[in-house]
Amino acid sequence: MSSKTRLDHLLVERGLAESRTRAQALVMAGLVYSQERRLAKPFDRDLVRRLAREHEVLITIEEGATGGFGSHVTHFLAGEGLLDGGLKFRTMTMPDSFLEQDTVPNQYEKAGLTARHIVGVALTALGRANEAAAARRA
């Protein structure tokens, strides 16, 4: 196994999960062990609660297909009632498709995941569309 193999991919390759989405759910729930050692820690629920209470906009950014980390955070926020108070929640995802071989910064640019793109999403969520458009062009 390569040291860079993603755990969700490995679970699917070994037939331990039927899909990457299911594998990611198992990882997020803290249910993946090797012998008696947990292989991945689930996301920090206390941190997500604090971020949701202290900020007006919360954005998750993830690699791969929709239905991964952002989906888990959405489900958690809804279950905790943290979306009831007007929190603006957005997800951004690196496309699970081929991007021309290029430098990492250029790949993020093509995927719309640079800092200016993230700022644009935040400003749009806040209802500041003109500033968002300017941020994306900057």
JSON list of C-alpha atoms in Angstrom, two decimals:
[
{"chain": "A", "resi": 1, "resn": "MET", "atom": "CA", "xyz": [0.00, 0.00, 0.00]},
{"chain": "A", "resi": 2, "resn": "SER", "atom": "CA", "xyz": [1.31, 3.43, -0.91]},
{"chain": "A", "resi": 3, "resn": "SER", "atom": "CA", "xyz": [1.61, 5.84, 2.00]},
{"chain": "A", "resi": 4, "resn": "LYS", "atom": "CA", "xyz": [-0.59, 8.25, 0.00]},
{"chain": "A", "resi": 5, "resn": "THR", "atom": "CA", "xyz": [-3.55, 5.91, -0.53]},
{"chain": "A", "resi": 6, "resn": "ARG", "atom": "CA", "xyz": [-6.73, 7.49, 0.78]},
{"chain": "A", "resi": 7, "resn": "LEU", "atom": "CA", "xyz": [-8.47, 5.43, 3.42]},
{"chain": "A", "resi": 8, "resn": "ASP", "atom": "CA", "xyz": [-11.86, 5.65, 1.70]},
{"chain": "A", "resi": 9, "resn": "HIS", "atom": "CA", "xyz": [-10.33, 4.34, -1.55]},
{"chain": "A", "resi": 10, "resn": "LEU", "atom": "CA", "xyz": [-8.62, 1.50, 0.31]},
{"chain": "A", "resi": 11, "resn": "LEU", "atom": "CA", "xyz": [-11.87, 0.44, 2.00]},
{"chain": "A", "resi": 12, "resn": "VAL", "atom": "CA", "xyz": [-13.60, 0.23, -1.39]},
{"chain": "A", "resi": 13, "resn": "GLU", "atom": "CA", "xyz": [-10.64, -1.55, -3.06]},
{"chain": "A", "resi": 14, "resn": "ARG", "atom": "CA", "xyz": [-10.63, -4.20, -0.33]},
{"chain": "A", "resi": 15, "resn": "GLY", "atom": "CA", "xyz": [-14.40, -4.69, -0.51]},
{"chain": "A", "resi": 16, "resn": "LEU", "atom": "CA", "xyz": [-14.99, -3.32, 3.00]},
{"chain": "A", "resi": 17, "resn": "ALA", "atom": "CA", "xyz": [-17.34, -0.59, 1.76]},
{"chain": "A", "resi": 18, "resn": "GLU", "atom": "CA", "xyz": [-19.56, -0.62, -1.32]},
{"chain": "A", "resi": 19, "resn": "SER", "atom": "CA", "xyz": [-18.77, 2.98, -2.31]},
{"chain": "A", "resi": 20, "resn": "ARG", "atom": "CA", "xyz": [-16.50, 5.89, -1.47]},
{"chain": "A", "resi": 21, "resn": "THR", "atom": "CA", "xyz": [-19.45, 7.70, 0.08]},
{"chain": "A", "resi": 22, "resn": "ARG", "atom": "CA", "xyz": [-20.11, 4.75, 2.41]},
{"chain": "A", "resi": 23, "resn": "ALA", "atom": "CA", "xyz": [-16.39, 4.47, 3.18]},
{"chain": "A", "resi": 24, "resn": "GLN", "atom": "CA", "xyz": [-16.23, 8.18, 4.02]},
{"chain": "A", "resi": 25, "resn": "ALA", "atom": "CA", "xyz": [-19.25, 7.77, 6.30]},
{"chain": "A", "resi": 26, "resn": "LEU", "atom": "CA", "xyz": [-17.50, 4.94, 8.15]},
{"chain": "A", "resi": 27, "resn": "VAL", "atom": "CA", "xyz": [-14.35, 7.04, 8.55]},
{"chain": "A", "resi": 28, "resn": "MET", "atom": "CA", "xyz": [-16.29, 10.10, 9.75]},
{"chain": "A", "resi": 29, "resn": "ALA", "atom": "CA", "xyz": [-18.14, 7.97, 12.27]},
{"chain": "A", "resi": 30, "resn": "GLY", "atom": "CA", "xyz": [-14.80, 6.74, 13.66]},
{"chain": "A", "resi": 31, "resn": "LEU", "atom": "CA", "xyz": [-15.63, 3.11, 12.84]},
{"chain": "A", "resi": 32, "resn": "VAL", "atom": "CA", "xyz": [-12.50, 2.16, 10.90]},
{"chain": "A", "resi": 33, "resn": "TYR", "atom": "CA", "xyz": [-9.90, 0.24, 12.90]},
{"chain": "A", "resi": 34, "resn": "SER", "atom": "CA", "xyz": [-6.78, -1.79, 12.22]},
{"chain": "A", "resi": 35, "resn": "GLN", "atom": "CA", "xyz": [-6.47, -4.32, 14.99]},
{"chain": "A", "resi": 36, "resn": "GLU", "atom": "CA", "xyz": [-7.37, -2.12, 17.98]},
{"chain": "A", "resi": 37, "resn": "ARG", "atom": "CA", "xyz": [-6.21, 1.24, 16.63]},
{"chain": "A", "resi": 38, "resn": "ARG", "atom": "CA", "xyz": [-8.64, 3.74, 15.11]},
{"chain": "A", "resi": 39, "resn": "LEU", "atom": "CA", "xyz": [-7.31, 4.68, 11.68]},
{"chain": "A", "resi": 40, "resn": "ALA", "atom": "CA", "xyz": [-8.99, 8.05, 11.39]},
{"chain": "A", "resi": 41, "resn": "LYS", "atom": "CA", "xyz": [-10.54, 10.40, 13.85]},
{"chain": "A", "resi": 42, "resn": "PRO", "atom": "CA", "xyz": [-14.06, 11.58, 13.06]},
{"chain": "A", "resi": 43, "resn": "PHE", "atom": "CA", "xyz": [-14.50, 15.28, 12.47]},
{"chain": "A", "resi": 44, "resn": "ASP", "atom": "CA", "xyz": [-14.42, 17.49, 15.54]},
{"chain": "A", "resi": 45, "resn": "ARG", "atom": "CA", "xyz": [-18.07, 18.05, 16.40]},
{"chain": "A", "resi": 46, "resn": "ASP", "atom": "CA", "xyz": [-17.23, 20.61, 19.10]},
{"chain": "A", "resi": 47, "resn": "LEU", "atom": "CA", "xyz": [-15.23, 22.64, 16.59]},
{"chain": "A", "resi": 48, "resn": "VAL", "atom": "CA", "xyz": [-18.09, 22.55, 14.06]},
{"chain": "A", "resi": 49, "resn": "ARG", "atom": "CA", "xyz": [-20.57, 23.64, 16.75]},
{"chain": "A", "resi": 50, "resn": "ARG", "atom": "CA", "xyz": [-18.31, 26.54, 17.76]},
{"chain": "A", "resi": 51, "resn": "LEU", "atom": "CA", "xyz": [-17.74, 27.65, 14.17]},
{"chain": "A", "resi": 52, "resn": "ALA", "atom": "CA", "xyz": [-21.49, 27.53, 13.47]},
{"chain": "A", "resi": 53, "resn": "ARG", "atom": "CA", "xyz": [-22.27, 29.63, 16.53]},
{"chain": "A", "resi": 54, "resn": "GLU", "atom": "CA", "xyz": [-19.50, 32.19, 16.10]},
{"chain": "A", "resi": 55, "resn": "HIS", "atom": "CA", "xyz": [-19.67, 32.81, 12.34]},
{"chain": "A", "resi": 56, "resn": "GLU", "atom": "CA", "xyz": [-22.33, 33.88, 9.90]},
{"chain": "A", "resi": 57, "resn": "VAL", "atom": "CA", "xyz": [-20.99, 31.75, 7.04]},
{"chain": "A", "resi": 58, "resn": "LEU", "atom": "CA", "xyz": [-19.46, 28.27, 7.17]},
{"chain": "A", "resi": 59, "resn": "ILE", "atom": "CA", "xyz": [-17.83, 26.78, 4.07]},
{"chain": "A", "resi": 60, "resn": "THR", "atom": "CA", "xyz": [-16.45, 23.26, 3.70]},
{"chain": "A", "resi": 61, "resn": "ILE", "atom": "CA", "xyz": [-13.95, 22.44, 1.00]},
{"chain": "A", "resi": 62, "resn": "GLU", "atom": "CA", "xyz": [-13.31, 18.86, 0.00]},
{"chain": "A", "resi": 63, "resn": "GLU", "atom": "CA", "xyz": [-11.77, 16.68, -2.65]},
{"chain": "A", "resi": 64, "resn": "GLY", "atom": "CA", "xyz": [-13.84, 14.24, -4.62]},
{"chain": "A", "resi": 65, "resn": "ALA", "atom": "CA", "xyz": [-17.49, 13.68, -5.24]},
{"chain": "A", "resi": 66, "resn": "THR", "atom": "CA", "xyz": [-20.36, 15.39, -3.52]},
{"chain": "A", "resi": 67, "resn": "GLY", "atom": "CA", "xyz": [-21.57, 13.39, -0.54]},
{"chain": "A", "resi": 68, "resn": "GLY", "atom": "CA", "xyz": [-18.35, 13.33, 1.43]},
{"chain": "A", "resi": 69, "resn": "PHE", "atom": "CA", "xyz": [-17.21, 15.56, 4.27]},
{"chain": "A", "resi": 70, "resn": "GLY", "atom": "CA", "xyz": [-19.52, 18.47, 3.38]},
{"chain": "A", "resi": 71, "resn": "SER", "atom": "CA", "xyz": [-22.49, 16.12, 3.45]},
{"chain": "A", "resi": 72, "resn": "HIS", "atom": "CA", "xyz": [-21.52, 14.86, 6.90]},
{"chain": "A", "resi": 73, "resn": "VAL", "atom": "CA", "xyz": [-21.13, 18.40, 8.21]},
{"chain": "A", "resi": 74, "resn": "THR", "atom": "CA", "xyz": [-24.50, 19.37, 6.71]},
{"chain": "A", "resi": 75, "resn": "HIS", "atom": "CA", "xyz": [-26.20, 16.39, 8.34]},
{"chain": "A", "resi": 76, "resn": "PHE", "atom": "CA", "xyz": [-24.56, 17.19, 11.68]},
{"chain": "A", "resi": 77, "resn": "LEU", "atom": "CA", "xyz": [-25.50, 20.89, 11.53]},
{"chain": "A", "resi": 78, "resn": "ALA", "atom": "CA", "xyz": [-29.11, 20.04, 10.68]},
{"chain": "A", "resi": 79, "resn": "GLY", "atom": "CA", "xyz": [-29.34, 17.41, 13.40]},
{"chain": "A", "resi": 80, "resn": "GLU", "atom": "CA", "xyz": [-27.98, 19.83, 16.00]},
{"chain": "A", "resi": 81, "resn": "GLY", "atom": "CA", "xyz": [-30.38, 22.59, 14.89]},
{"chain": "A", "resi": 82, "resn": "LEU", "atom": "CA", "xyz": [-27.42, 24.80, 13.98]},
{"chain": "A", "resi": 83, "resn": "LEU", "atom": "CA", "xyz": [-28.95, 25.76, 10.63]},
{"chain": "A", "resi": 84, "resn": "ASP", "atom": "CA", "xyz": [-32.11, 27.08, 12.31]},
{"chain": "A", "resi": 85, "resn": "GLY", "atom": "CA", "xyz": [-30.57, 30.38, 13.36]},
{"chain": "A", "resi": 86, "resn": "GLY", "atom": "CA", "xyz": [-29.68, 31.59, 9.89]},
{"chain": "A", "resi": 87, "resn": "LEU", "atom": "CA", "xyz": [-26.17, 30.14, 9.46]},
{"chain": "A", "resi": 88, "resn": "LYS", "atom": "CA", "xyz": [-25.24, 30.35, 5.80]},
{"chain": "A", "resi": 89, "resn": "PHE", "atom": "CA", "xyz": [-23.60, 27.04, 4.90]},
{"chain": "A", "resi": 90, "resn": "ARG", "atom": "CA", "xyz": [-21.88, 26.29, 1.60]},
{"chain": "A", "resi": 91, "resn": "THR", "atom": "CA", "xyz": [-19.80, 23.40, 0.29]},
{"chain": "A", "resi": 92, "resn": "MET", "atom": "CA", "xyz": [-17.09, 23.60, -2.33]},
{"chain": "A", "resi": 93, "resn": "THR", "atom": "CA", "xyz": [-15.70, 20.46, -3.96]},
{"chain": "A", "resi": 94, "resn": "MET", "atom": "CA", "xyz": [-12.68, 19.68, -6.07]},
{"chain": "A", "resi": 95, "resn": "PRO", "atom": "CA", "xyz": [-14.27, 18.03, -9.11]},
{"chain": "A", "resi": 96, "resn": "ASP", "atom": "CA", "xyz": [-13.91, 14.27, -9.29]},
{"chain": "A", "resi": 97, "resn": "SER", "atom": "CA", "xyz": [-12.93, 14.55, -12.93]},
{"chain": "A", "resi": 98, "resn": "PHE", "atom": "CA", "xyz": [-9.82, 14.90, -15.01]},
{"chain": "A", "resi": 99, "resn": "LEU", "atom": "CA", "xyz": [-8.03, 18.24, -14.83]},
{"chain": "A", "resi": 100, "resn": "GLU", "atom": "CA", "xyz": [-5.27, 18.86, -17.34]},
{"chain": "A", "resi": 101, "resn": "GLN", "atom": "CA", "xyz": [-1.84, 18.12, -15.90]},
{"chain": "A", "resi": 102, "resn": "ASP", "atom": "CA", "xyz": [-0.66, 21.44, -14.58]},
{"chain": "A", "resi": 103, "resn": "THR", "atom": "CA", "xyz": [0.76, 23.06, -11.50]},
{"chain": "A", "resi": 104, "resn": "VAL", "atom": "CA", "xyz": [-1.30, 22.67, -8.32]},
{"chain": "A", "resi": 105, "resn": "PRO", "atom": "CA", "xyz": [-2.15, 26.41, -8.21]},
{"chain": "A", "resi": 106, "resn": "ASN", "atom": "CA", "xyz": [-3.41, 26.26, -11.80]},
{"chain": "A", "resi": 107, "resn": "GLN", "atom": "CA", "xyz": [-5.50, 23.16, -11.04]},
{"chain": "A", "resi": 108, "resn": "TYR", "atom": "CA", "xyz": [-7.12, 24.97, -8.08]},
{"chain": "A", "resi": 109, "resn": "GLU", "atom": "CA", "xyz": [-7.75, 27.96, -10.34]},
{"chain": "A", "resi": 110, "resn": "LYS", "atom": "CA", "xyz": [-9.48, 25.78, -12.94]},
{"chain": "A", "resi": 111, "resn": "ALA", "atom": "CA", "xyz": [-11.54, 24.08, -10.20]},
{"chain": "A", "resi": 112, "resn": "GLY", "atom": "CA", "xyz": [-12.62, 27.43, -8.73]},
{"chain": "A", "resi": 113, "resn": "LEU", "atom": "CA", "xyz": [-11.01, 26.73, -5.34]},
{"chain": "A", "resi": 114, "resn": "THR", "atom": "CA", "xyz": [-8.54, 29.56, -4.91]},
{"chain": "A", "resi": 115, "resn": "ALA", "atom": "CA", "xyz": [-8.75, 32.05, -2.05]},
{"chain": "A", "resi": 116, "resn": "ARG", "atom": "CA", "xyz": [-10.54, 34.59, -4.25]},
{"chain": "A", "resi": 117, "resn": "HIS", "atom": "CA", "xyz": [-13.14, 31.98, -5.24]},
{"chain": "A", "resi": 118, "resn": "ILE", "atom": "CA", "xyz": [-13.73, 31.05, -1.59]},
{"chain": "A", "resi": 119, "resn": "VAL", "atom": "CA", "xyz": [-14.08, 34.73, -0.67]},
{"chain": "A", "resi": 120, "resn": "GLY", "atom": "CA", "xyz": [-16.56, 35.09, -3.54]},
{"chain": "A", "resi": 121, "resn": "VAL", "atom": "CA", "xyz": [-18.67, 32.23, -2.19]},
{"chain": "A", "resi": 122, "resn": "ALA", "atom": "CA", "xyz": [-18.63, 33.75, 1.31]},
{"chain": "A", "resi": 123, "resn": "LEU", "atom": "CA", "xyz": [-19.59, 37.22, 0.05]},
{"chain": "A", "resi": 124, "resn": "THR", "atom": "CA", "xyz": [-22.37, 35.77, -2.10]},
{"chain": "A", "resi": 125, "resn": "ALA", "atom": "CA", "xyz": [-23.73, 33.89, 0.93]},
{"chain": "A", "resi": 126, "resn": "LEU", "atom": "CA", "xyz": [-23.76, 37.21, 2.79]},
{"chain": "A", "resi": 127, "resn": "GLY", "atom": "CA", "xyz": [-25.79, 38.82, 0.00]},
{"chain": "A", "resi": 128, "resn": "ARG", "atom": "CA", "xyz": [-22.91, 40.94, -1.27]},
{"chain": "A", "resi": 129, "resn": "ALA", "atom": "CA", "xyz": [-22.96, 39.87, -4.91]},
{"chain": "A", "resi": 130, "resn": "ASN", "atom": "CA", "xyz": [-21.14, 42.92, -6.33]},
{"chain": "A", "resi": 131, "resn": "GLU", "atom": "CA", "xyz": [-18.23, 42.47, -3.91]},
{"chain": "A", "resi": 132, "resn": "ALA", "atom": "CA", "xyz": [-18.23, 38.73, -4.65]},
{"chain": "A", "resi": 133, "resn": "ALA", "atom": "CA", "xyz": [-17.92, 39.35, -8.38]},
{"chain": "A", "resi": 134, "resn": "ALA", "atom": "CA", "xyz": [-15.05, 41.79, -7.79]},
{"chain": "A", "resi": 135, "resn": "ALA", "atom": "CA", "xyz": [-13.31, 39.29, -5.50]},
{"chain": "A", "resi": 136, "resn": "ARG", "atom": "CA", "xyz": [-13.53, 36.54, -8.11]},
{"chain": "A", "resi": 137, "resn": "ARG", "atom": "CA", "xyz": [-12.00, 38.84, -10.77]},
{"chain": "A", "resi": 138, "resn": "ALA", "atom": "CA", "xyz": [-9.16, 40.06, -8.52]}
]
